[in-house]
CSV table of C-alpha atoms and ligand atoms in Angstrom, one decimal:
chain,number,residue,atom,x,y,z
B,1,MET,CA,-14.0,15.6,-13.0
B,2,ASN,CA,-11.3,15.1,-10.3
B,3,PRO,CA,-7.8,14.2,-11.4
B,4,LEU,CA,-6.7,10.8,-10.2
B,5,ASN,CA,-3.1,10.1,-9.6
B,6,HIS,CA,-2.8,8.0,-6.5
B,7,VAL,CA,-4.9,5.2,-5.0
B,8,ALA,CA,-4.0,3.7,-1.6
B,9,ILE,CA,-5.5,0.5,-0.4
B,10,ILE,CA,-5.8,-1.3,3.0
B,11,MET,CA,-6.2,-4.9,1.7
B,12,ASP,CA,-8.2,-6.2,4.7
B,13,GLY,CA,-10.1,-9.5,5.0
B,14,ASN,CA,-7.7,-12.2,3.8
B,15,GLY,CA,-7.8,-14.2,7.0
B,16,ARG,CA,-11.6,-14.1,7.2
B,17,TRP,CA,-11.8,-15.1,3.5
B,18,GLY,CA,-9.7,-18.2,4.3
B,19,ILE,CA,-11.9,-19.2,7.3
B,20,LYS,CA,-15.2,-18.4,5.4
B,21,ASN,CA,-14.1,-20.7,2.6
B,22,ARG,CA,-13.2,-23.6,4.9
B,23,LYS,CA,-9.5,-23.0,4.3
B,24,SER,CA,-6.8,-21.5,6.4
B,25,ARG,CA,-6.1,-17.8,7.1
B,26,ASN,CA,-2.8,-18.3,5.1
B,27,GLU,CA,-4.7,-19.5,2.1
B,28,GLY,CA,-6.7,-16.3,2.3
B,29,HIS,CA,-3.4,-14.4,2.0
B,30,LYS,CA,-2.4,-16.5,-1.0
B,31,GLU,CA,-5.7,-15.7,-2.6
B,32,GLY,CA,-5.1,-12.0,-1.8
B,33,ILE,CA,-2.1,-12.0,-4.0
B,34,LYS,CA,-4.3,-12.6,-7.0
B,35,THR,CA,-6.3,-9.5,-6.2
B,36,VAL,CA,-3.0,-7.6,-5.8
B,37,GLU,CA,-2.1,-8.6,-9.4
B,38,LEU,CA,-5.6,-7.8,-10.7
B,39,ILE,CA,-5.7,-4.3,-9.1
B,40,ILE,CA,-2.2,-3.4,-10.4
B,41,LYS,CA,-3.4,-4.3,-13.9
B,42,ASP,CA,-6.6,-2.3,-13.5
B,43,SER,CA,-4.7,0.7,-12.1
B,44,ILE,CA,-2.6,0.8,-15.3
B,45,LYS,CA,-5.8,0.5,-17.3
B,46,HIS,CA,-7.3,3.5,-15.5
B,47,LYS,CA,-4.0,5.5,-15.9
B,48,ILE,CA,-3.4,5.7,-12.2
B,49,LYS,CA,0.3,6.8,-11.6
B,50,TYR,CA,0.7,5.6,-8.0
B,51,LEU,CA,-0.8,2.7,-6.2
B,52,THR,CA,0.1,2.2,-2.5
B,53,LEU,CA,-0.7,-1.2,-0.9
B,54,PHE,CA,-0.7,-1.9,2.8
B,55,ALA,CA,0.9,-5.3,3.0
B,56,PHE,CA,2.3,-5.5,6.6
B,57,SER,CA,2.0,-3.0,9.5
B,58,THR,CA,4.3,-2.5,12.4
B,59,GLU,CA,1.5,-3.9,14.5
B,60,ASN,CA,1.2,-7.1,12.4
B,61,TRP,CA,4.2,-8.6,14.3
B,62,LYS,CA,1.6,-9.4,17.0
B,63,ARG,CA,0.3,-12.2,14.8
B,64,PRO,CA,1.4,-15.9,15.2
B,65,THR,CA,4.9,-16.6,13.9
B,66,LYS,CA,3.5,-19.1,11.4
B,67,GLU,CA,1.3,-16.5,9.7
B,68,ILE,CA,4.1,-13.9,9.7
B,69,ASN,CA,6.5,-16.3,8.1
B,70,TYR,CA,3.9,-17.3,5.5
B,71,LEU,CA,3.3,-13.7,4.6
B,72,TYR,CA,7.0,-13.0,4.1
B,73,LYS,CA,7.4,-16.2,2.1
B,74,LEU,CA,4.5,-15.1,-0.1
B,75,LEU,CA,6.1,-11.7,-0.6
B,76,GLU,CA,9.4,-13.3,-1.5
B,77,ARG,CA,7.8,-15.6,-4.0
B,78,PHE,CA,5.8,-12.7,-5.5
B,79,LEU,CA,8.9,-10.7,-6.0
B,80,VAL,CA,11.1,-13.5,-7.3
B,81,THR,CA,8.5,-14.8,-9.8
B,82,LYS,CA,7.0,-11.4,-10.9
B,83,ILE,CA,10.0,-9.2,-11.1
B,84,LYS,CA,10.6,-9.8,-14.8
B,85,ILE,CA,7.0,-8.9,-15.5
B,86,PHE,CA,7.3,-5.6,-13.6
B,87,GLU,CA,10.6,-4.9,-15.4
B,88,LYS,CA,9.2,-5.5,-18.8
B,89,ASN,CA,5.9,-3.8,-18.3
B,90,ASN,CA,7.4,-0.5,-17.1
B,91,ILE,CA,6.1,-0.9,-13.5
B,92,ARG,CA,8.2,0.7,-10.7
B,93,LEU,CA,8.3,-1.0,-7.4
B,94,ASN,CA,9.0,1.0,-4.2
B,95,PHE,CA,8.8,-0.2,-0.6
B,96,ILE,CA,7.8,2.1,2.3
B,97,GLY,CA,8.3,1.2,6.0
B,98,ASP,CA,11.0,0.3,8.4
B,99,ARG,CA,13.6,-1.9,6.7
B,100,ASN,CA,14.6,-3.7,9.8
B,101,PHE,CA,14.5,-7.1,8.1
B,102,SER,CA,16.8,-10.0,7.5
B,103,ILE,CA,19.7,-9.4,5.0
B,104,LYS,CA,17.8,-11.7,2.6
B,105,ILE,CA,14.6,-9.7,2.6
B,106,LYS,CA,16.5,-6.4,2.6
B,107,ASN,CA,18.4,-7.4,-0.5
B,108,LEU,CA,15.3,-8.7,-2.2
B,109,LEU,CA,13.6,-5.3,-1.7
B,110,LYS,CA,16.6,-3.4,-2.8
B,111,SER,CA,17.1,-5.4,-5.9
B,112,ALA,CA,13.4,-5.1,-6.9
B,113,GLU,CA,13.6,-1.4,-6.5
B,114,LYS,CA,16.8,-1.1,-8.4
B,115,ARG,CA,15.7,-3.3,-11.3
B,116,THR,CA,12.5,-1.2,-11.8
B,117,SER,CA,13.8,2.2,-10.8
B,118,LYS,CA,13.7,3.6,-14.4
B,119,ASN,CA,10.1,2.5,-15.0
B,120,THR,CA,7.5,5.1,-15.5
B,121,LEU,CA,4.0,3.6,-16.3
B,122,ILE,CA,3.0,3.3,-12.7
B,123,GLN,CA,4.7,3.3,-9.3
B,124,VAL,CA,3.5,0.6,-6.9
B,125,ASN,CA,4.4,1.4,-3.3
B,126,ILE,CA,4.3,-1.6,-1.0
B,127,ALA,CA,4.0,-0.7,2.7
B,128,LEU,CA,5.9,-3.3,4.7
B,129,ASN,CA,6.6,-3.0,8.4
B,130,TYR,CA,4.9,0.4,8.0
B,131,GLY,CA,3.4,2.5,10.8
B,132,ALA,CA,2.4,6.1,10.2
B,133,LYS,CA,3.0,7.4,13.7
B,134,GLN,CA,6.6,6.1,13.6
B,135,GLU,CA,7.0,7.6,10.2
B,136,ILE,CA,6.0,11.1,11.5
B,137,ILE,CA,8.1,10.8,14.6
B,138,ASN,CA,11.2,9.8,12.5
B,139,SER,CA,10.6,12.7,10.3
B,140,ILE,CA,10.5,15.2,13.2
B,141,LYS,CA,13.6,13.6,14.7
B,142,LYS,CA,15.5,14.2,11.4
B,143,ILE,CA,14.4,17.8,11.3
B,144,PHE,CA,15.6,18.3,14.8
B,145,LYS,CA,18.9,16.8,14.1
B,146,MET,CA,19.4,19.0,11.1
B,147,LYS,CA,18.3,22.0,13.2
B,148,LYS,CA,15.6,22.9,10.6
B,149,ARG,CA,12.3,24.5,11.1
B,150,ILE,CA,9.3,22.3,12.0
B,151,ASN,CA,6.8,23.0,9.3
B,152,GLU,CA,4.6,21.0,6.8
B,153,LYS,CA,7.2,21.2,4.0
B,154,ASN,CA,10.0,19.8,6.1
B,155,ILE,CA,7.9,17.1,7.8
B,156,GLU,CA,6.9,15.9,4.3
B,157,LYS,CA,10.5,16.0,3.1
B,158,PHE,CA,11.4,13.2,5.5
B,159,LEU,CA,8.3,10.9,5.1
B,160,TYR,CA,8.7,7.7,3.2
B,161,THR,CA,6.4,9.3,0.6
B,162,PHE,CA,8.5,12.4,0.1
B,163,ASP,CA,8.4,12.0,-3.7
B,164,VAL,CA,4.8,10.7,-4.0
B,165,PRO,CA,1.7,12.9,-4.2
B,166,ASN,CA,-0.9,12.4,-1.4
B,167,PRO,CA,-3.5,9.7,-2.2
B,168,ASP,CA,-6.7,10.9,-3.9
B,169,ILE,CA,-8.5,7.8,-2.9
B,170,LEU,CA,-8.2,5.4,0.1
B,171,ILE,CA,-10.0,2.1,-0.2
B,172,ARG,CA,-10.3,-0.3,2.8
B,173,THR,CA,-11.9,-3.6,2.1
B,174,GLY,CA,-13.1,-6.1,4.7
B,175,ASN,CA,-16.0,-4.2,6.2
B,176,LYS,CA,-14.0,-2.4,8.9
B,177,LYS,CA,-14.0,1.4,9.2
B,178,ARG,CA,-10.6,2.4,10.5
B,179,LEU,CA,-7.3,3.6,9.3
B,180,SER,CA,-5.0,1.2,11.2
B,181,ASN,CA,-2.0,3.6,11.4
B,182,PHE,CA,-1.8,3.9,7.6
B,183,LEU,CA,-0.6,7.1,5.9
B,184,LEU,CA,-2.1,9.3,8.7
B,185,TRP,CA,-0.3,12.4,7.5
B,186,GLN,CA,-0.9,11.8,3.8
B,187,LEU,CA,-4.6,11.0,4.0
B,188,ALA,CA,-5.6,14.5,5.4
B,189,TYR,CA,-7.7,15.3,2.4
B,190,THR,CA,-8.1,11.9,0.8
B,191,GLU,CA,-11.5,10.6,-0.2
B,192,ILE,CA,-12.1,7.4,1.8
B,193,PHE,CA,-14.1,4.4,0.6
B,194,PHE,CA,-15.0,1.5,2.9
B,195,GLU,CA,-15.8,-1.7,1.0
B,196,LYS,CA,-17.7,-4.5,2.6
B,197,LYS,CA,-16.1,-7.2,0.5
B,198,LEU,CA,-13.1,-9.1,1.8
B,199,TRP,CA,-9.9,-8.4,-0.2
B,200,PRO,CA,-9.7,-11.7,-2.1
B,201,ASP,CA,-13.3,-11.1,-3.3
B,202,PHE,CA,-12.7,-7.5,-4.4
B,203,ASN,CA,-12.8,-7.3,-8.3
B,204,SER,CA,-12.4,-5.0,-11.3
B,205,LYS,CA,-16.1,-4.0,-11.2
B,206,ASP,CA,-15.9,-3.0,-7.5
B,207,PHE,CA,-12.7,-1.0,-8.2
B,208,LYS,CA,-14.2,0.8,-11.2
B,209,LYS,CA,-17.4,1.7,-9.2
B,210,ILE,CA,-15.2,3.4,-6.6
B,211,LEU,CA,-13.2,5.3,-9.2
B,212,ASN,CA,-16.5,6.5,-10.8
B,213,MET,CA,-17.9,7.6,-7.4
B,214,TYR,CA,-14.7,9.5,-6.7
B,215,LYS,CA,-14.8,11.3,-10.0
B,216,LYS,CA,-18.2,12.9,-9.1
B,217,ILE,CA,-17.2,14.1,-5.6
B,218,LYS,CA,-16.7,17.9,-5.2
B,219,ARG,CA,-13.3,18.1,-3.5
B,220,ASN,CA,-12.8,21.3,-1.4
B,221,PHE,CA,-9.6,20.8,0.4
B,222,GLY,CA,-11.0,23.0,3.2
B,223,GLY,CA,-12.4,25.6,0.8
B,224,ILE,CA,-16.0,25.9,-0.4
S,1,FPP,C1,-5.1,-8.1,6.0
S,1,FPP,O1,-6.0,-9.2,6.1
S,1,FPP,C2,-4.0,-8.4,5.1
S,1,FPP,C3,-2.7,-8.5,5.5
S,1,FPP,C4,-2.2,-8.2,6.9
S,1,FPP,C5,-1.7,-8.9,4.5
S,1,FPP,C6,-1.9,-8.4,3.1
S,1,FPP,C7,-1.0,-9.2,2.3
S,1,FPP,C8,-1.2,-9.6,1.0
S,1,FPP,C9,-2.4,-9.4,0.3
S,1,FPP,C10,-0.2,-10.5,0.4
S,1,FPP,C11,1.2,-9.8,0.3
S,1,FPP,C12,1.1,-8.6,-0.5
S,1,FPP,C13,1.9,-8.2,-1.5
S,1,FPP,C14,1.8,-6.9,-2.1
S,1,FPP,C15,2.9,-9.1,-2.1
S,1,FPP,P1,-6.2,-9.8,7.5
S,1,FPP,O2,-5.2,-10.9,7.7
S,1,FPP,O3,-6.0,-8.7,8.6
S,1,FPP,O4,-7.6,-10.3,7.4
S,1,FPP,P2,-8.7,-10.4,8.6
S,1,FPP,O5,-9.2,-9.0,8.9
S,1,FPP,O6,-9.8,-11.2,7.9
S,1,FPP,O7,-8.0,-11.2,9.7
């Protein structure tokens, strides 16, 4: 059976869920938060050590301001209301992506990381203003600046995920088969599962089904 340390998720389909249910796209995002909470709990149950969630990409700034503002308000409310639960339940929060935010958001992220930094049950990485191509370019720039050798080890050293093992599983909900500039380097040998359901409809049973499918796969990492 394959070891399972790290699950990464592209939580797609919130907007469509809102429209499908005669609500707004923003209400779809709000509903998506419930699935975030459920999957964090389930990941703990399944003894997963790292969960990485794609919450906002560098390309998502193309969306209407109203939707962007709503997403960041949701994140803010999520952090403010849940931080105690994360603290108490030994859950570590870590944010990956470009921190080019307002002072308020920057401080919120820093404080959530600091308050949970000693926690060890699971590490939840939230990708915010994240783009994989930029992450790789930044890493190479740093190597250049330090006059070091360009090799795999050094590139990995300067990725946001330098201290996180590569994902074993990537799940993308929402019935689209693409990677959307998410963890392009780290997913080189990851098992990928595309799920038809929209993120707010994704549930514990769907998650368990994917974990069970993963366990049965013969992983070769380029060998035979
Ligand atoms: C993709 O659905 C989802 C997002 C861009 C945002 C995901 C954010 C959340 C679930 C809430 C915030 C998360 C945390 C961790 C606090 P989409 O809008 O692209 O859906 P569509 O494909 O139907 O348009």
